[in-house]
Amino acid sequence: MNNKVAIAFIEDAKKLTPIVLRGNIEAALNSAREYGYDLLEIHVIDPKGFNCNSVKNLCTKYSVGIAAIVTGQTFVRRGLYMTAKEKEIRVKAIEEIKGYLDIAECLEAKDGVIVGWVKGNRPEEDDGIYDELLATGLSKIAEYSIKNGQRINVEVINRYETNVFNTIEETMDFITRYGLTNVYIHADAFHMNIEEVEIGRSIKLCGERLGYVHFSDSNRRYPGAGHTDFKEIVNALLDINYRGSISLECLPLPDNKTAALQGIRNIRKFFLNSEK
Ligand code: LER
Ligand code: MN
């Protein structure tokens, strides 16, 4: 398997948030290494209070790199999003995302920054300006990301969590329509299972534009604990020569350690079986 394998981490979250590693970041880096992961994906709660240099030293100490920095908490905890009709909220959201990009630069994140829920939601009465707002916001942060040697990955999320793009095709169309550079697709096996007609075909549609991938099963447990056809997913990733990381973002069930260990074991197994 040529891809690095990452595991998601957050300091604290609700019990059923699909993130396995929680708590102290040093303990998380230690666990990531112990379980065999190459990289940590950090859901940073607040970029302002984040001590980048100390995390950098810990990454060296535990020989674990950083895959990506996730911006979702900007929306979840502070209600900021890029498509808000209030300019003040949009400006604050974009400033925060730049803070996440600075962290990604400092930690030399391999895959960049994730823009998921921070895209926000369209109001029922969409008067057509929301695509414009999103495109403007994305080009601002993409421009910033080029300067700091990072990239933007737009996560495609299912309809029950957001109404701004639910399929890969819609997201690809948007990126092409607005000519966005340094903006990549972030595919998540759980969301694809809900929204895509043919998962393999959708992955192939991304080609070089696929920047990042989350793995969890149909029930959002570790890959292999549900009925998602990972063979189809992995074959498509191999077909397009995907070089980004595979990141475990799943429920910590039946417990955190089992999810982490079974997750990486099955991810490696799926790739090994497809590469044969
Ligand atoms: C949300 O369901 C998700 O998949 C996360 O990666 C968003 O941060
Ligand atoms: Mn995800």
mmCIF file of C-alpha atoms and ligand atoms in Angstrom:
data_model
loop_
_atom_site.group_PDB
_atom_site.id
_atom_site.type_symbol
_atom_site.label_atom_id
_atom_site.label_comp_id
_atom_site.label_asym_id
_atom_site.label_seq_id
_atom_site.Cartn_x
_atom_site.Cartn_y
_atom_site.Cartn_z
ATOM 1 C CA MET A 1 0.000 0.000 0.000
ATOM 2 C CA ASN A 2 1.522 3.330 -1.092
ATOM 3 C CA ASN A 3 -0.825 5.583 0.838
ATOM 4 C CA LYS A 4 -0.166 6.808 4.356
ATOM 5 C CA VAL A 5 -2.789 5.847 6.899
ATOM 6 C CA ALA A 6 -4.091 8.493 9.293
ATOM 7 C CA ILE A 7 -6.397 8.501 12.307
ATOM 8 C CA ALA A 8 -8.648 11.372 13.367
ATOM 9 C CA PHE A 9 -8.174 13.093 16.733
ATOM 10 C CA ILE A 10 -10.084 15.723 18.717
ATOM 11 C CA GLU A 11 -9.475 16.941 22.262
ATOM 12 C CA ASP A 12 -13.068 16.506 23.274
ATOM 13 C CA ALA A 13 -16.330 15.647 21.572
ATOM 14 C CA LYS A 14 -19.691 13.996 22.153
ATOM 15 C CA LYS A 15 -19.592 10.266 22.730
ATOM 16 C CA LEU A 16 -20.935 9.391 19.274
ATOM 17 C CA THR A 17 -18.843 11.825 17.238
ATOM 18 C CA PRO A 18 -17.077 9.639 14.654
ATOM 19 C CA ILE A 19 -13.580 10.309 15.954
ATOM 20 C CA VAL A 20 -11.568 7.565 17.632
ATOM 21 C CA LEU A 21 -8.707 9.353 19.359
ATOM 22 C CA ARG A 22 -9.658 11.921 21.971
ATOM 23 C CA GLY A 23 -8.157 13.680 24.965
ATOM 24 C CA ASN A 24 -4.566 14.717 25.312
ATOM 25 C CA ILE A 25 -2.677 15.163 22.049
ATOM 26 C CA GLU A 26 0.524 13.603 23.356
ATOM 27 C CA ALA A 27 -1.380 10.467 24.381
ATOM 28 C CA ALA A 28 -3.083 10.458 20.960
ATOM 29 C CA LEU A 29 0.228 10.620 19.106
ATOM 30 C CA ASN A 30 1.544 7.824 21.296
ATOM 31 C CA SER A 31 -1.559 5.696 20.558
ATOM 32 C CA ALA A 32 -1.407 6.472 16.825
ATOM 33 C CA ARG A 33 2.159 5.194 16.710
ATOM 34 C CA GLU A 34 1.383 2.172 18.905
ATOM 35 C CA TYR A 35 -1.575 1.179 16.683
ATOM 36 C CA GLY A 36 0.513 1.535 13.507
ATOM 37 C CA TYR A 37 -0.799 4.788 11.995
ATOM 38 C CA ASP A 38 1.561 7.037 10.032
ATOM 39 C CA LEU A 39 -0.298 10.278 10.558
ATOM 40 C CA LEU A 40 -2.724 12.114 12.820
ATOM 41 C CA GLU A 41 -5.639 14.188 11.480
ATOM 42 C CA ILE A 42 -6.399 16.969 13.941
ATOM 43 C CA HIS A 43 -9.869 18.444 14.420
ATOM 44 C CA VAL A 44 -8.593 21.650 15.982
ATOM 45 C CA ILE A 45 -11.196 23.133 18.325
ATOM 46 C CA ASP A 46 -9.908 26.708 18.283
ATOM 47 C CA PRO A 47 -6.956 27.718 16.125
ATOM 48 C CA LYS A 48 -6.253 30.703 18.399
ATOM 49 C CA GLY A 49 -5.244 28.634 21.402
ATOM 50 C CA PHE A 50 -3.326 25.977 19.464
ATOM 51 C CA ASN A 51 0.341 25.604 20.402
ATOM 52 C CA CYS A 52 1.814 24.566 17.112
ATOM 53 C CA ASN A 53 5.465 24.386 18.112
ATOM 54 C CA SER A 54 4.780 22.112 21.042
ATOM 55 C CA VAL A 55 2.695 19.763 18.825
ATOM 56 C CA LYS A 56 5.481 19.796 16.265
ATOM 57 C CA ASN A 57 7.958 18.615 18.895
ATOM 58 C CA LEU A 58 5.565 15.874 19.983
ATOM 59 C CA CYS A 59 5.190 14.685 16.374
ATOM 60 C CA THR A 60 8.959 14.318 16.179
ATOM 61 C CA LYS A 61 9.078 12.567 19.567
ATOM 62 C CA TYR A 62 6.475 9.967 18.516
ATOM 63 C CA SER A 63 7.433 9.786 14.808
ATOM 64 C CA VAL A 64 3.882 10.521 13.701
ATOM 65 C CA GLY A 65 3.211 13.169 11.048
ATOM 66 C CA ILE A 66 0.136 15.279 10.442
ATOM 67 C CA ALA A 67 -2.240 14.407 7.597
ATOM 68 C CA ALA A 68 -4.719 17.254 7.733
ATOM 69 C CA ILE A 69 -6.168 20.003 9.882
ATOM 70 C CA VAL A 70 -9.976 19.974 10.064
ATOM 71 C CA THR A 71 -11.987 23.210 10.340
ATOM 72 C CA GLY A 72 -15.423 21.788 11.299
ATOM 73 C CA GLN A 73 -15.369 23.124 14.869
ATOM 74 C CA THR A 74 -15.522 26.682 13.522
ATOM 75 C CA PHE A 75 -19.096 25.884 12.544
ATOM 76 C CA VAL A 76 -19.989 23.409 15.315
ATOM 77 C CA ARG A 77 -18.739 25.470 18.267
ATOM 78 C CA ARG A 78 -18.790 29.044 17.020
ATOM 79 C CA GLY A 79 -21.514 28.986 14.382
ATOM 80 C CA LEU A 80 -19.282 30.544 11.708
ATOM 81 C CA TYR A 81 -19.666 29.534 8.069
ATOM 82 C CA MET A 82 -18.513 30.664 4.674
ATOM 83 C CA THR A 83 -21.927 31.133 3.053
ATOM 84 C CA ALA A 84 -23.618 33.142 5.827
ATOM 85 C CA LYS A 85 -25.644 36.025 4.487
ATOM 86 C CA GLU A 86 -24.218 38.225 7.255
ATOM 87 C CA LYS A 87 -20.885 39.517 5.994
ATOM 88 C CA GLU A 88 -19.415 39.625 9.503
ATOM 89 C CA ILE A 89 -19.951 35.864 9.956
ATOM 90 C CA ARG A 90 -18.424 35.075 6.563
ATOM 91 C CA VAL A 91 -15.396 37.246 7.214
ATOM 92 C CA LYS A 92 -14.842 35.659 10.637
ATOM 93 C CA ALA A 93 -15.170 32.152 9.167
ATOM 94 C CA ILE A 94 -12.570 32.910 6.498
ATOM 95 C CA GLU A 95 -10.200 34.470 9.041
ATOM 96 C CA GLU A 96 -10.504 31.331 11.170
ATOM 97 C CA ILE A 97 -9.808 29.063 8.209
ATOM 98 C CA LYS A 98 -6.645 31.052 7.534
ATOM 99 C CA GLY A 99 -5.662 30.293 11.146
ATOM 100 C CA TYR A 100 -6.165 26.582 10.431
ATOM 101 C CA LEU A 101 -4.016 26.954 7.313
ATOM 102 C CA ASP A 102 -1.247 28.522 9.409
ATOM 103 C CA ILE A 103 -1.349 25.503 11.714
ATOM 104 C CA ALA A 104 -1.214 23.160 8.719
ATOM 105 C CA GLU A 105 1.798 25.033 7.403
ATOM 106 C CA CYS A 106 3.570 24.981 10.769
ATOM 107 C CA LEU A 107 2.941 21.227 11.185
ATOM 108 C CA GLU A 108 3.751 20.537 7.524
ATOM 109 C CA ALA A 109 0.453 18.737 7.081
ATOM 110 C CA LYS A 110 0.801 16.251 4.261
ATOM 111 C CA ASP A 111 -2.688 16.648 2.789
ATOM 112 C CA GLY A 112 -3.773 20.162 3.766
ATOM 113 C CA VAL A 113 -6.869 21.625 5.381
ATOM 114 C CA ILE A 114 -10.387 20.164 5.344
ATOM 115 C CA VAL A 115 -13.360 22.380 4.629
ATOM 116 C CA GLY A 116 -16.522 20.475 5.516
ATOM 117 C CA TRP A 117 -19.327 21.825 7.673
ATOM 118 C CA VAL A 118 -17.781 25.312 7.560
ATOM 119 C CA LYS A 119 -19.236 25.624 4.057
ATOM 120 C CA GLY A 120 -22.521 26.090 5.932
ATOM 121 C CA ASN A 121 -26.058 25.601 4.725
ATOM 122 C CA ARG A 122 -28.132 27.261 2.045
ATOM 123 C CA PRO A 123 -31.378 28.811 3.228
ATOM 124 C CA GLU A 124 -34.543 27.224 1.836
ATOM 125 C CA GLU A 125 -35.072 30.354 -0.244
ATOM 126 C CA ASP A 126 -31.785 30.284 -2.124
ATOM 127 C CA ASP A 127 -31.700 33.427 -4.228
ATOM 128 C CA GLY A 128 -28.689 32.223 -6.149
ATOM 129 C CA ILE A 129 -26.045 34.171 -4.264
ATOM 130 C CA TYR A 130 -24.892 31.228 -2.151
ATOM 131 C CA ASP A 131 -22.780 29.599 -4.837
ATOM 132 C CA GLU A 132 -21.172 32.990 -5.415
ATOM 133 C CA LEU A 133 -20.453 33.419 -1.708
ATOM 134 C CA LEU A 134 -18.939 29.972 -1.457
ATOM 135 C CA ALA A 135 -16.832 30.396 -4.583
ATOM 136 C CA THR A 136 -15.549 33.765 -3.334
ATOM 137 C CA GLY A 137 -14.724 32.302 0.087
ATOM 138 C CA LEU A 138 -13.037 29.253 -1.363
ATOM 139 C CA SER A 139 -10.913 31.295 -3.736
ATOM 140 C CA LYS A 140 -9.769 33.509 -0.844
ATOM 141 C CA ILE A 141 -8.654 30.580 1.292
ATOM 142 C CA ALA A 142 -7.246 28.740 -1.728
ATOM 143 C CA GLU A 143 -5.100 31.745 -2.553
ATOM 144 C CA TYR A 144 -3.867 31.821 1.042
ATOM 145 C CA SER A 145 -3.210 28.068 0.981
ATOM 146 C CA ILE A 146 -0.994 28.396 -2.095
ATOM 147 C CA LYS A 147 1.132 30.940 -0.232
ATOM 148 C CA ASN A 148 1.606 28.659 2.746
ATOM 149 C CA GLY A 149 2.246 25.528 0.736
ATOM 150 C CA GLN A 150 -1.015 23.805 1.674
ATOM 151 C CA ARG A 151 -4.182 22.817 -0.166
ATOM 152 C CA ILE A 152 -7.919 22.987 0.436
ATOM 153 C CA ASN A 153 -9.936 19.771 0.487
ATOM 154 C CA VAL A 154 -13.688 20.263 0.263
ATOM 155 C CA GLU A 155 -15.447 17.424 2.027
ATOM 156 C CA VAL A 156 -18.535 16.054 0.292
ATOM 157 C CA ILE A 157 -21.067 15.460 3.092
ATOM 158 C CA ASN A 158 -24.459 13.744 3.069
ATOM 159 C CA ARG A 159 -27.777 15.611 2.891
ATOM 160 C CA TYR A 160 -28.638 15.055 6.559
ATOM 161 C CA GLU A 161 -25.658 17.192 7.624
ATOM 162 C CA THR A 162 -25.465 19.859 4.924
ATOM 163 C CA ASN A 163 -27.343 21.041 1.851
ATOM 164 C CA VAL A 164 -24.285 22.503 0.118
ATOM 165 C CA PHE A 165 -23.195 19.728 -2.277
ATOM 166 C CA ASN A 166 -23.920 16.139 -1.369
ATOM 167 C CA THR A 167 -22.330 14.363 -4.296
ATOM 168 C CA ILE A 168 -18.884 14.302 -5.793
ATOM 169 C CA GLU A 169 -20.210 15.214 -9.228
ATOM 170 C CA GLU A 170 -21.907 18.384 -7.923
ATOM 171 C CA THR A 171 -18.723 19.389 -6.115
ATOM 172 C CA MET A 172 -16.525 18.711 -9.159
ATOM 173 C CA ASP A 173 -18.928 20.754 -11.322
ATOM 174 C CA PHE A 174 -18.729 23.629 -8.861
ATOM 175 C CA ILE A 175 -14.916 23.576 -8.763
ATOM 176 C CA THR A 176 -14.778 23.527 -12.564
ATOM 177 C CA ARG A 177 -17.499 26.155 -13.041
ATOM 178 C CA TYR A 178 -15.687 28.655 -10.838
ATOM 179 C CA GLY A 179 -12.199 27.634 -12.016
ATOM 180 C CA LEU A 180 -10.998 27.121 -8.445
ATOM 181 C CA THR A 181 -7.313 26.287 -8.180
ATOM 182 C CA ASN A 182 -5.730 24.383 -5.283
ATOM 183 C CA VAL A 183 -9.188 23.171 -4.234
ATOM 184 C CA TYR A 184 -9.519 19.382 -4.083
ATOM 185 C CA ILE A 185 -12.247 16.869 -3.360
ATOM 186 C CA HIS A 186 -12.369 15.176 0.008
ATOM 187 C CA ALA A 187 -14.374 11.954 -0.282
ATOM 188 C CA ASP A 188 -15.765 10.140 2.755
ATOM 189 C CA ALA A 189 -16.812 6.484 2.404
ATOM 190 C CA PHE A 190 -19.736 6.983 4.816
ATOM 191 C CA HIS A 191 -21.196 9.949 2.935
ATOM 192 C CA MET A 192 -20.557 8.313 -0.450
ATOM 193 C CA ASN A 193 -22.469 5.252 0.704
ATOM 194 C CA ILE A 194 -25.509 7.473 1.276
ATOM 195 C CA GLU A 195 -25.289 9.761 -1.750
ATOM 196 C CA GLU A 196 -23.361 8.319 -4.672
ATOM 197 C CA VAL A 197 -24.997 6.214 -7.368
ATOM 198 C CA GLU A 198 -21.802 4.293 -8.089
ATOM 199 C CA ILE A 199 -19.006 4.938 -5.635
ATOM 200 C CA GLY A 200 -16.194 3.655 -7.861
ATOM 201 C CA ARG A 201 -17.345 5.800 -10.754
ATOM 202 C CA SER A 202 -17.537 8.904 -8.558
ATOM 203 C CA ILE A 203 -13.999 8.378 -7.279
ATOM 204 C CA LYS A 204 -12.755 7.962 -10.823
ATOM 205 C CA LEU A 205 -14.549 11.172 -11.816
ATOM 206 C CA CYS A 206 -12.280 13.042 -9.372
ATOM 207 C CA GLY A 207 -9.048 11.753 -10.885
ATOM 208 C CA GLU A 208 -6.207 14.026 -9.825
ATOM 209 C CA ARG A 209 -8.662 16.286 -8.030
ATOM 210 C CA LEU A 210 -9.122 13.778 -5.220
ATOM 211 C CA GLY A 211 -7.197 15.244 -2.305
ATOM 212 C CA TYR A 212 -8.213 13.306 0.782
ATOM 213 C CA VAL A 213 -10.270 10.302 1.872
ATOM 214 C CA HIS A 214 -12.096 9.331 5.076
ATOM 215 C CA PHE A 215 -12.810 5.668 5.737
ATOM 216 C CA SER A 216 -15.606 4.311 7.886
ATOM 217 C CA ASP A 217 -18.211 1.688 7.121
ATOM 218 C CA SER A 218 -21.914 2.002 6.189
ATOM 219 C CA ASN A 219 -22.822 2.135 9.899
ATOM 220 C CA ARG A 220 -19.969 4.570 10.543
ATOM 221 C CA ARG A 221 -18.080 1.964 12.498
ATOM 222 C CA TYR A 222 -14.542 0.962 11.540
ATOM 223 C CA PRO A 223 -14.089 -0.240 7.921
ATOM 224 C CA GLY A 224 -15.103 -3.881 7.810
ATOM 225 C CA ALA A 225 -17.783 -3.536 10.503
ATOM 226 C CA GLY A 226 -20.605 -2.794 8.031
ATOM 227 C CA HIS A 227 -21.612 -3.584 4.468
ATOM 228 C CA THR A 228 -19.686 -0.996 2.392
ATOM 229 C CA ASP A 229 -17.901 -2.541 -0.577
ATOM 230 C CA PHE A 230 -14.351 -1.391 0.140
ATOM 231 C CA LYS A 231 -13.063 -3.460 -2.741
ATOM 232 C CA GLU A 232 -14.856 -1.111 -5.157
ATOM 233 C CA ILE A 233 -13.498 1.938 -3.323
ATOM 234 C CA VAL A 234 -9.910 0.716 -3.123
ATOM 235 C CA ASN A 235 -9.891 -0.457 -6.752
ATOM 236 C CA ALA A 236 -11.048 2.988 -7.860
ATOM 237 C CA LEU A 237 -8.391 4.684 -5.686
ATOM 238 C CA LEU A 238 -5.720 2.447 -7.214
ATOM 239 C CA ASP A 239 -7.094 3.138 -10.690
ATOM 240 C CA ILE A 240 -6.663 6.885 -10.323
ATOM 241 C CA ASN A 241 -3.296 6.428 -8.614
ATOM 242 C CA TYR A 242 -4.531 8.293 -5.523
ATOM 243 C CA ARG A 243 -1.554 9.453 -3.470
ATOM 244 C CA GLY A 244 -3.265 11.156 -0.538
ATOM 245 C CA SER A 245 -3.804 9.594 2.875
ATOM 246 C CA ILE A 246 -6.520 7.202 3.947
ATOM 247 C CA SER A 247 -7.855 8.510 7.220
ATOM 248 C CA LEU A 248 -9.903 6.570 9.751
ATOM 249 C CA GLU A 249 -12.842 8.721 10.835
ATOM 250 C CA CYS A 250 -15.280 6.378 12.538
ATOM 251 C CA LEU A 251 -17.275 5.801 15.690
ATOM 252 C CA PRO A 252 -15.204 4.747 18.685
ATOM 253 C CA LEU A 253 -17.123 1.439 18.870
ATOM 254 C CA PRO A 254 -17.113 -1.062 20.426
ATOM 255 C CA ASP A 255 -14.317 0.921 22.102
ATOM 256 C CA ASN A 256 -11.612 3.324 20.919
ATOM 257 C CA LYS A 257 -8.754 0.845 20.872
ATOM 258 C CA THR A 258 -10.660 -1.885 19.027
ATOM 259 C CA ALA A 259 -11.906 0.597 16.413
ATOM 260 C CA ALA A 260 -8.367 1.904 15.847
ATOM 261 C CA LEU A 261 -6.779 -1.545 15.642
ATOM 262 C CA GLN A 262 -9.463 -3.216 13.516
ATOM 263 C CA GLY A 263 -9.628 -0.094 11.351
ATOM 264 C CA ILE A 264 -5.979 -0.121 10.335
ATOM 265 C CA ARG A 265 -5.868 -3.896 10.037
ATOM 266 C CA ASN A 266 -8.790 -3.885 7.591
ATOM 267 C CA ILE A 267 -7.607 -0.835 5.635
ATOM 268 C CA ARG A 268 -4.271 -2.560 5.019
ATOM 269 C CA LYS A 269 -6.038 -5.827 4.177
ATOM 270 C CA PHE A 270 -8.350 -4.160 1.610
ATOM 271 C CA PHE A 271 -5.360 -2.624 -0.167
ATOM 272 C CA LEU A 272 -3.331 -5.819 -0.041
ATOM 273 C CA ASN A 273 -6.212 -7.824 -1.535
ATOM 274 C CA SER A 274 -6.731 -5.301 -4.348
ATOM 275 C CA GLU A 275 -3.055 -4.975 -5.165
ATOM 276 C CA LYS A 276 -2.653 -8.735 -5.647
HETATM 277 C C1 LER B 1 -18.934 14.938 8.981
HETATM 278 O O1 LER B 1 -19.896 13.945 8.885
HETATM 279 C C2 LER B 1 -17.624 14.437 8.563
HETATM 280 O O2 LER B 1 -17.508 13.475 7.840
HETATM 281 C C3 LER B 1 -16.480 15.154 9.049
HETATM 282 O O3 LER B 1 -15.330 14.760 8.365
HETATM 283 C C4 LER B 1 -16.675 16.628 9.016
HETATM 284 O O4 LER B 1 -15.684 17.267 9.707
HETATM 285 MN MN MN B 2 -15.598 12.807 7.061
#
